[in-house]
Amino acid sequence: MKSRFFTGAAVVAVAALALTGCTASADESDSAGGALKIDVPDLPTHEKIGDFEDSLDIVAWSGFVEPAWSDDFTKETGCTVNRRVAGTSDEMVQLMRTGDYDLVTASGDASLRLIAGGDVAPLNLDLVPNFGDDIVEGMKGQIYDTINGKSYGVPIGRGANILQYNSEVVTEEPTSWSVAWEPDSPYAGQIIAYDAPIYIADAAVYLMAHEPDLGIKNPYALDKEQLAAAIDLLKQQNKIVSEYWADPAAQITSFAGGNTVVGTSWEILRKLTEDEKFKSVLPEEGSTGWSDAWMLSAESDSPNCAYAWMDYTSAPEVNGQIAMGFGMAPANAAFCDLNDEAKAHCDYFNATDEEYFKKVWFWTTPIEQCIDGRTDVQCTNFQEWTDAWLTVKG
């Protein structure tokens, strides 16, 4: 299991983004879907596949580029795949800005930074035949990688940040995140929370349901007052949290060792504890989540290999291998029909259940222009979130 999304203080602010219009849905049923219009560098798209280059350099999460499928790709194309594993979204952004890499497996908390910085190019999806009808609808045209009507990402997989609990202690299935947020929680002192600025969005999701007068419509579009309310809630939670997790192995150890009985998790972490007493639920308020996509460097010197790789890894068999290897819902739904093992994996991770994922707000980089459509206020950006997060734990 990889360490990922653990954003530290060295965050590149995206204050330079200028919003010209936005149709991001403010309704939870549409979650983070929509089309974002912002001023970004005008970069060309690749027009056609030419001769393959000799090599392909990829920045990836651990488990996304493995010999099991990259060796076959090299045999088919002659493109030698060179992988650089990154542990955080910040590291990925920094590495892509060197111009030394062709592709990156970007998450939503990095995508807008890369797009706005001119680090990644818009894609010609006609050159990715496997990006077709079998790609789940909930991963197409999303606000975190589709800008001004142009796609910058080829989906890989997605997952929700769910509520995990020890059913021997938490004997009734929780229906609300309140067991992890409220000071009178019966599990105070045995609660685990995520350790990253993007976790502010989890507090915002809870406030959307329990303090509607704050007017939060999208957990990644917080004005200064709304951000302050989220930070107050996080500071309140801090008093009942036993520990914060950044390393997935530490989260598993905390649950398995009994130090933690309830808190934020990923589906795969609950599965990796290998004990039936650990269960999980997507609470009634909904949750945050993550969605990863291949993004092409604007300075790639191997665009033909890169497009071939994006197409190759979008095929149901390979996309499914990546999803099973990491532990997430695949982007290509056709994988779910390949065999019983594939179906079981898809069922476990709710791969084709769009009603489930409509309750999930996928990570999106906070920017000063409010992505919920408001134009009468200025929202807070990722640097402000990072600065605020540093005050939560004291």
XYZ file of N, CA and C in Angstrom, residues 63-270:
624
model
N 2.376 1.173 -7.400
C 1.371 0.202 -7.810
C 0.694 0.518 -9.126
N 0.966 1.708 -9.680
C 0.301 2.097 -10.916
C 1.096 1.731 -12.168
N 2.386 1.549 -12.024
C 3.239 1.186 -13.164
C 4.111 0.022 -12.721
N 3.703 -1.169 -13.084
C 4.388 -2.375 -12.618
C 4.861 -3.212 -13.807
N 5.922 -4.002 -13.626
C 6.449 -4.832 -14.719
C 5.422 -5.770 -15.328
N 4.445 -6.194 -14.534
C 3.445 -7.146 -15.020
C 2.768 -6.654 -16.291
N 2.569 -5.348 -16.411
C 1.958 -4.846 -17.640
C 2.881 -3.916 -18.436
N 3.837 -3.264 -17.792
C 4.726 -2.370 -18.548
C 5.662 -3.154 -19.470
N 6.056 -4.372 -19.054
C 6.917 -5.188 -19.923
C 6.199 -5.566 -21.212
N 4.926 -5.915 -21.100
C 4.154 -6.250 -22.301
C 3.997 -5.029 -23.201
N 3.800 -3.877 -22.590
C 3.674 -2.646 -23.367
C 4.955 -2.372 -24.155
N 6.094 -2.584 -23.513
C 7.375 -2.366 -24.191
C 7.540 -3.321 -25.369
N 7.114 -4.570 -25.193
C 7.204 -5.539 -26.283
C 6.342 -5.117 -27.464
N 5.181 -4.528 -27.164
C 4.253 -4.134 -28.224
C 4.699 -2.880 -28.954
N 5.305 -1.943 -28.222
C 5.578 -0.625 -28.797
C 7.056 -0.289 -28.961
N 7.909 -0.956 -28.192
C 9.323 -0.592 -28.174
C 9.632 0.551 -27.237
N 8.606 1.068 -26.561
C 8.793 2.165 -25.606
C 9.207 1.601 -24.251
N 10.415 1.873 -23.821
C 10.880 1.431 -22.511
C 10.291 2.342 -21.440
N 9.618 1.752 -20.459
C 8.937 2.521 -19.424
C 9.861 2.712 -18.222
N 10.085 3.969 -17.854
C 10.873 4.316 -16.676
C 9.952 4.951 -15.646
N 9.906 4.359 -14.461
C 8.964 4.808 -13.438
C 9.678 5.545 -12.315
N 9.103 6.649 -11.884
C 9.550 7.353 -10.683
C 8.367 7.383 -9.722
N 8.469 6.660 -8.603
C 7.379 6.625 -7.625
C 7.415 7.890 -6.786
N 6.268 8.524 -6.628
C 6.138 9.712 -5.783
C 5.203 9.388 -4.624
N 5.440 10.018 -3.491
C 4.642 9.729 -2.300
C 3.589 10.763 -1.985
N 3.637 11.944 -2.638
C 2.672 12.997 -2.366
C 2.302 13.717 -3.654
N 1.177 14.392 -3.619
C 0.773 15.195 -4.769
C 1.741 16.354 -4.974
N 2.231 16.941 -3.889
C 3.192 18.033 -4.003
C 4.448 17.578 -4.729
N 4.923 16.386 -4.393
C 6.117 15.863 -5.050
C 5.863 15.678 -6.538
N 4.670 15.195 -6.877
C 4.347 15.012 -8.289
C 4.365 16.338 -9.042
N 3.775 17.365 -8.449
C 3.764 18.674 -9.087
C 5.191 19.168 -9.307
N 6.010 19.039 -8.282
C 7.399 19.504 -8.380
C 8.170 18.748 -9.462
N 7.978 17.421 -9.517
C 8.685 16.619 -10.508
C 8.217 16.941 -11.927
N 6.927 17.131 -12.098
C 6.425 17.444 -13.436
C 6.923 18.800 -13.919
N 7.176 19.697 -12.994
C 7.651 21.029 -13.373
C 9.117 21.032 -13.784
N 9.809 19.922 -13.608
C 11.190 19.837 -14.085
C 11.240 19.608 -15.588
N 10.141 19.130 -16.167
C 10.122 18.813 -17.589
C 10.790 17.503 -17.935
N 11.132 16.723 -16.903
C 11.859 15.465 -17.141
C 10.938 14.262 -17.318
N 9.620 14.460 -17.170
C 8.703 13.321 -17.200
C 7.600 13.554 -18.230
N 7.115 12.453 -18.772
C 6.102 12.512 -19.826
C 4.681 12.404 -19.294
N 4.495 11.585 -18.289
C 3.164 11.331 -17.746
C 3.193 11.373 -16.221
N 2.018 11.640 -15.639
C 1.873 11.617 -14.185
C 0.501 11.050 -13.844
N 0.415 10.318 -12.736
C -0.870 9.803 -12.248
C -1.425 10.805 -11.241
N -1.961 11.897 -11.729
C -2.361 13.007 -10.866
C -3.699 12.763 -10.175
N -3.765 13.224 -8.937
C -5.019 13.233 -8.186
C -5.616 14.641 -8.241
N -6.866 14.745 -7.813
C -7.579 16.007 -7.932
C -6.990 17.156 -7.152
N -6.190 16.854 -6.119
C -5.592 17.938 -5.346
C -4.313 18.446 -5.997
N -3.946 17.882 -7.158
C -2.785 18.356 -7.920
C -3.174 18.838 -9.317
N -4.277 18.327 -9.849
C -4.620 18.539 -11.259
C -4.688 20.007 -11.658
N -5.435 20.814 -10.900
C -5.589 22.209 -11.291
C -4.277 22.974 -11.212
N -3.435 22.601 -10.267
C -2.128 23.251 -10.181
C -1.312 22.983 -11.442
N -1.372 21.735 -11.906
C -0.622 21.373 -13.103
C -1.192 22.031 -14.351
N -2.522 22.088 -14.417
C -3.168 22.693 -15.583
C -2.911 24.200 -15.614
N -3.131 24.858 -14.491
C -2.965 26.308 -14.425
C -1.521 26.724 -14.644
N -0.598 25.862 -14.233
C 0.814 26.179 -14.397
C 1.347 25.892 -15.785
N 0.500 25.358 -16.659
C 0.954 25.021 -18.001
C 1.876 23.818 -18.024
N 1.801 22.995 -16.984
C 2.689 21.838 -16.872
C 2.159 20.625 -17.622
N 0.850 20.576 -17.852
C 0.259 19.459 -18.582
C -0.557 19.993 -19.747
N -0.661 19.190 -20.786
C -1.317 19.613 -22.027
C -2.731 19.053 -22.131
N -3.622 19.764 -22.827
C -4.946 19.195 -23.107
C -4.787 17.973 -24.001
N -5.716 17.040 -23.869
C -5.586 15.751 -24.538
C -6.501 15.627 -25.754
N -6.033 14.905 -26.730
C -6.834 14.518 -27.888
C -7.351 13.108 -27.608
N -8.560 13.027 -27.086
C -9.091 11.735 -26.662
C -9.375 10.806 -27.838
N -9.402 11.346 -29.056
C -9.558 10.481 -30.230
C -8.358 9.541 -30.379
N -7.235 9.919 -29.770
C -6.033 9.091 -29.833
C -5.978 8.076 -28.697
N -7.062 8.014 -27.913
C -7.158 7.049 -26.806
C -8.446 6.250 -27.019
N -8.445 5.310 -27.969
C -9.672 4.577 -28.314
C -10.334 3.879 -27.127
N -9.529 3.437 -26.158
C -10.116 2.747 -25.004
C -10.824 3.691 -24.036
N -10.660 5.021 -24.277
C -11.471 5.983 -23.540
C -12.794 6.088 -24.286
N -13.668 5.171 -23.979
C -14.924 5.081 -24.719
C -16.112 4.898 -23.803
N -17.100 4.186 -24.323
C -18.355 4.040 -23.595
C -18.200 3.277 -22.279
N -17.160 2.468 -22.170
C -17.012 1.655 -20.966
C -16.385 2.408 -19.799
N -15.840 3.604 -20.031
C -15.343 4.414 -18.924
C -16.545 4.923 -18.136
N -16.535 4.719 -16.830
C -17.701 5.083 -16.021
C -17.988 6.583 -16.159
N -19.262 6.912 -16.219
C -19.664 8.302 -16.466
C -19.162 9.240 -15.380
N -19.103 8.752 -14.150
C -18.697 9.605 -13.042
C -17.249 10.033 -13.067
N -16.466 9.508 -14.019
C -15.062 9.908 -14.134
C -14.791 10.659 -15.431
N -15.837 11.043 -16.116
C -15.681 11.821 -17.346
C -16.056 13.279 -17.088
N -15.297 14.182 -17.674
C -15.656 15.591 -17.642
C -15.765 16.191 -16.261
N -14.895 15.794 -15.361
C -14.980 16.279 -13.995
C -14.264 17.620 -13.821
N -14.670 18.355 -12.814
C -14.196 19.711 -12.608
C -12.703 19.793 -12.336
N -12.120 18.698 -11.833
C -10.710 18.745 -11.463
C -9.780 18.452 -12.636
N -10.302 17.998 -13.783
C -9.404 17.746 -14.910
C -10.001 18.088 -16.274
N -11.125 18.781 -16.275
C -11.729 19.219 -17.526
C -11.950 20.722 -17.443
N -11.151 21.491 -18.180
C -11.145 22.938 -18.085
C -11.477 23.558 -19.436
N -12.412 24.507 -19.419
C -12.804 25.215 -20.650
C -13.201 24.250 -21.755
N -13.813 23.150 -21.357
C -14.280 22.158 -22.319
C -13.213 21.222 -22.826
N -11.984 21.361 -22.320
C -10.894 20.502 -22.750
C -10.531 19.508 -21.649
N -10.316 18.263 -22.056
C -9.922 17.239 -21.093
C -8.407 17.217 -20.936
N -7.968 17.136 -19.691
C -6.540 17.040 -19.403
C -6.182 15.709 -18.741
N -7.165 14.836 -18.546
C -6.885 13.595 -17.843
C -7.599 12.390 -18.418
N -6.912 11.241 -18.415
C -7.512 9.954 -18.763
C -7.690 9.182 -17.464
N -8.932 8.895 -17.057
C -9.194 8.297 -15.745
C -8.505 6.949 -15.528
N -8.084 6.730 -14.295
C -7.476 5.454 -13.906
C -8.348 4.737 -12.885
N -8.732 5.425 -11.827
C -9.549 4.810 -10.789
C -9.971 5.824 -9.762
N -10.871 5.416 -8.846
C -11.405 6.340 -7.846
C -11.734 5.595 -6.564
N -11.928 6.365 -5.507
C -12.277 5.776 -4.225
C -12.852 6.822 -3.288
N -13.586 6.374 -2.301
C -14.183 7.262 -1.301
C -13.387 7.198 -0.001
N -13.379 8.296 0.717
C -12.808 8.326 2.061
C -13.936 7.999 3.033
N -13.973 6.755 3.462
C -15.114 6.252 4.205
C -14.849 6.229 5.718
N -15.903 5.932 6.474
C -15.812 5.823 7.927
C -15.591 4.356 8.284
N -14.442 4.055 8.859
C -14.111 2.687 9.274
C -14.331 2.557 10.771
N -14.763 1.359 11.194
C -15.005 1.174 12.626
C -14.772 -0.270 13.040
N -14.467 -0.437 14.306
C -14.298 -1.756 14.922
C -15.660 -2.179 15.456
N -16.278 -3.156 14.810
C -17.653 -3.522 15.144
C -17.785 -4.207 16.507
N -16.661 -4.622 17.110
C -16.732 -5.190 18.452
C -16.868 -4.106 19.506
N -16.499 -2.885 19.144
C -16.620 -1.746 20.058
C -17.772 -0.847 19.633
N -17.801 -0.522 18.344
C -18.896 0.262 17.770
C -19.923 -0.756 17.283
N -20.802 -1.153 18.180
C -21.653 -2.319 17.923
C -22.829 -2.027 16.990
N -23.204 -0.758 16.844
C -24.242 -0.385 15.892
C -23.596 0.358 14.735
N -23.945 -0.005 13.504
C -23.346 0.647 12.348
C -23.628 2.140 12.381
N -22.595 2.969 12.346
C -22.816 4.413 12.351
C -23.508 4.848 11.057
N -24.398 5.806 11.167
C -25.041 6.358 9.983
C -24.546 7.769 9.693
N -23.810 8.333 10.661
C -23.351 9.708 10.550
C -21.882 9.826 10.940
N -21.222 10.850 10.401
C -19.838 11.156 10.789
C -19.767 11.726 12.200
N -20.909 11.946 12.855
C -20.918 12.581 14.180
C -20.066 11.822 15.188
N -19.949 10.500 15.036
C -19.149 9.713 15.982
C -17.674 10.075 15.910
N -17.282 10.741 14.823
C -15.877 11.121 14.669
C -15.651 12.622 14.835
N -16.736 13.393 14.921
C -16.592 14.845 14.950
C -17.109 15.505 16.234
N -18.143 14.946 16.846
C -18.774 15.634 17.973
C -18.040 15.366 19.283
N -17.922 16.388 20.148
C -17.164 16.239 21.402
C -17.749 15.216 22.361
N -19.058 14.923 22.249
C -19.671 13.931 23.137
C -19.661 12.521 22.541
N -18.845 12.297 21.520
C -18.755 10.968 20.923
C -18.355 9.945 21.983
N -19.040 8.819 22.043
C -18.667 7.774 23.009
C -17.298 7.169 22.729
N -16.713 7.522 21.591
C -15.420 6.949 21.218
C -14.309 8.000 21.281
N -14.568 9.085 22.005
C -13.566 10.135 22.168
C -12.272 9.534 22.698
N -11.174 9.925 22.112
C -9.880 9.382 22.504
C -9.505 8.123 21.763
N -10.417 7.627 20.900
C -10.150 6.436 20.092
C -10.497 6.686 18.619
N -10.359 7.935 18.227
C -10.739 8.367 16.878
C -9.481 8.727 16.088
N -9.419 8.271 14.850
C -8.280 8.584 13.990
C -8.740 9.499 12.861
N -7.880 10.455 12.494
C -8.212 11.426 11.453
C -7.065 11.521 10.454
N -7.371 12.040 9.286
C -6.396 12.147 8.205
C -5.511 13.371 8.419
N -4.260 13.240 8.092
C -3.289 14.301 8.366
C -2.858 15.001 7.088
N -3.661 15.981 6.631
C -3.328 16.746 5.430
C -4.267 17.936 5.325
N -3.835 19.030 4.715
C -4.707 20.194 4.544
C -6.006 19.874 3.806
N -5.966 18.923 2.862
C -7.173 18.598 2.110
C -8.255 18.017 3.012
N -7.882 17.582 4.232
C -8.849 17.058 5.197
C -9.806 18.153 5.664
N -9.450 19.402 5.432
C -10.371 20.498 5.736
C -11.692 20.291 5.008
N -11.630 19.709 3.815
C -12.851 19.457 3.044
C -13.766 18.465 3.764
N -13.191 17.526 4.515
C -14.021 16.588 5.274
C -14.842 17.330 6.325
N -14.206 18.303 6.974
C -14.939 19.124 7.937
C -16.037 19.908 7.227
N -15.737 20.403 6.026
C -16.725 21.166 5.266
C -17.917 20.311 4.866
N -17.658 19.055 4.500
C -18.763 18.146 4.164
C -19.685 17.974 5.371
N -19.100 17.828 6.546
C -19.908 17.665 7.770
C -20.708 18.941 8.044
N -20.086 20.099 7.879
C -20.776 21.372 8.119
C -21.887 21.605 7.112
N -21.726 21.155 5.894
C -22.772 21.303 4.883
C -24.084 20.695 5.358
N -23.972 19.573 6.056
C -25.167 18.868 6.530
C -25.674 19.403 7.864
N -24.772 19.808 8.735
C -25.164 20.133 10.112
C -25.223 21.626 10.416
N -24.615 22.462 9.581
C -24.713 23.911 9.753
C -24.984 24.549 8.391
N -26.184 24.295 7.846
C -26.500 24.792 6.499
C -26.474 26.310 6.383
N -26.640 27.026 7.495
C -26.633 28.487 7.430
C -25.279 29.040 6.996
N -24.238 28.224 7.069
C -22.929 28.667 6.593
C -22.905 28.825 5.075
N -23.834 28.155 4.410
C -23.950 28.305 2.961
C -22.897 27.576 2.152
N -22.306 26.542 2.714
C -21.299 25.780 1.965
C -22.010 24.898 0.935
N -21.658 25.071 -0.323
C -22.265 24.290 -1.400
C -21.289 23.302 -2.026
N -20.020 23.568 -1.867
C -18.973 22.688 -2.367
C -17.837 22.735 -1.343
N -17.392 21.593 -0.826
C -16.395 21.612 0.255
C -15.023 22.123 -0.158
N -14.811 22.344 -1.447
C -13.536 22.884 -1.926
C -13.660 24.358 -2.318
N -14.830 24.939 -2.073
C -15.077 26.349 -2.350
C -15.491 27.020 -1.046
N -14.505 27.399 -0.250
C -14.769 27.989 1.063
C -14.275 29.431 1.094
N -15.172 30.347 1.435
C -14.716 31.713 1.667
C -14.062 31.772 3.044
N -13.582 32.930 3.426
C -12.819 33.024 4.679
C -13.650 32.631 5.891
N -14.921 33.022 5.913
C -15.792 32.672 7.037
C -16.026 31.163 7.086
N -16.267 30.572 5.956
C -16.510 29.132 5.903
C -15.255 28.346 6.262
N -14.095 28.812 5.785
C -12.842 28.155 6.158
C -12.620 28.237 7.660
N -12.912 29.395 8.254
C -12.747 29.553 9.706
C -13.646 28.587 10.463
N -14.871 28.380 9.968
C -15.789 27.439 10.622
C -15.266 26.016 10.526
N -14.712 25.658 9.385
C -14.156 24.320 9.220
C -12.962 24.118 10.147
N -12.120 25.135 10.280
C -10.961 25.030 11.167
C -11.413 24.922 12.628
N -12.448 25.649 12.990
C -12.978 25.535 14.361
C -13.446 24.108 14.635
N -14.118 23.503 13.652
C -14.586 22.128 13.824
C -13.408 21.172 13.929
N -12.384 21.392 13.143
C -11.194 20.534 13.197
C -10.478 20.662 14.542
N -10.420 21.856 15.072
C -9.805 22.046 16.384
C -10.632 21.366 17.474
N -11.947 21.406 17.307
C -12.825 20.691 18.240
C -12.565 19.197 18.157
N -12.446 18.679 16.928
C -12.189 17.258 16.750
C -10.834 16.873 17.318
N -9.875 17.774 17.221
C -8.527 17.486 17.703
C -8.522 17.040 19.168
N -9.465 17.536 19.935
C -9.528 17.212 21.373
C -9.982 15.776 21.620
N -10.610 15.135 20.633
C -11.093 13.766 20.826
C -10.357 12.762 19.936
N -9.399 13.257 19.147
C -8.636 12.383 18.258
C -7.482 11.743 19.016
N -7.310 10.449 18.810
C -6.188 9.745 19.437
C -4.919 9.906 18.613
N -5.073 9.938 17.293
C -3.921 10.135 16.423
C -4.375 10.502 15.016
N -3.446 11.069 14.264
C -3.663 11.373 12.851
C -2.816 10.418 12.024
N -3.305 10.078 10.834
C -2.543 9.159 9.995
C -2.196 9.797 8.651
N -0.988 9.527 8.250
C -0.533 9.876 6.911
C -0.056 8.611 6.213
N 0.623 7.774 6.965
C 1.108 6.490 6.458
C -0.004 5.453 6.593
N -0.487 4.886 5.491
C -1.556 3.891 5.572
C -1.220 2.726 6.494
N 0.060 2.318 6.524
C 0.448 1.208 7.395
C 0.211 1.561 8.860
N 0.444 2.821 9.204
C 0.223 3.269 10.587
C -1.265 3.254 10.918
N -2.100 3.585 9.938
C -3.545 3.561 10.169
C -4.020 2.143 10.431
N -3.519 1.206 9.636
C -3.888 -0.200 9.821
C -3.425 -0.696 11.192
N -2.207 -0.351 11.552
C -1.654 -0.768 12.846
C -2.477 -0.206 13.989
N -2.929 1.038 13.860
C -3.707 1.672 14.913
C -5.023 0.946 15.150
N -5.704 0.581 14.054
C -6.951 -0.179 14.192
C -6.676 -1.581 14.736
N -5.692 -2.251 14.150
C -5.405 -3.634 14.552
C -4.940 -3.713 16.000
N -4.230 -2.682 16.460
C -3.724 -2.684 17.832
C -4.717 -2.203 18.862
N -5.870 -1.703 18.431
C -6.899 -1.272 19.365
C -6.792 0.172 19.809
N -5.801 0.904 19.316
C -5.687 2.311 19.701
C -6.809 3.147 19.096
N -7.307 2.686 17.964
C -8.365 3.383 17.236
C -9.546 2.445 17.041
N -10.758 2.973 17.183
C -11.948 2.158 16.927
C -12.841 2.753 15.845
N -12.604 4.017 15.463
C -13.421 4.630 14.418
C -12.653 5.807 13.813
N -12.875 6.040 12.527
C -12.237 7.183 11.886
C -12.154 7.057 10.380
N -11.524 8.044 9.767
C -11.426 8.142 8.310
C -10.512 7.068 7.734
N -10.927 6.504 6.603
C -10.154 5.421 6.000
C -10.432 5.366 4.506
N -9.722 4.482 3.825
C -10.021 4.092 2.450
C -10.524 2.663 2.484
N -11.314 2.274 1.465
C -11.841 0.912 1.438
C -10.733 -0.142 1.530
N -9.615 0.132 0.837
C -8.546 -0.856 0.801
C -7.892 -1.038 2.166
N -7.860 0.012 2.996
C -7.241 -0.116 4.310
C -8.050 -1.039 5.204
N -9.359 -0.920 5.122
C -10.197 -1.833 5.909
C -9.989 -3.266 5.445
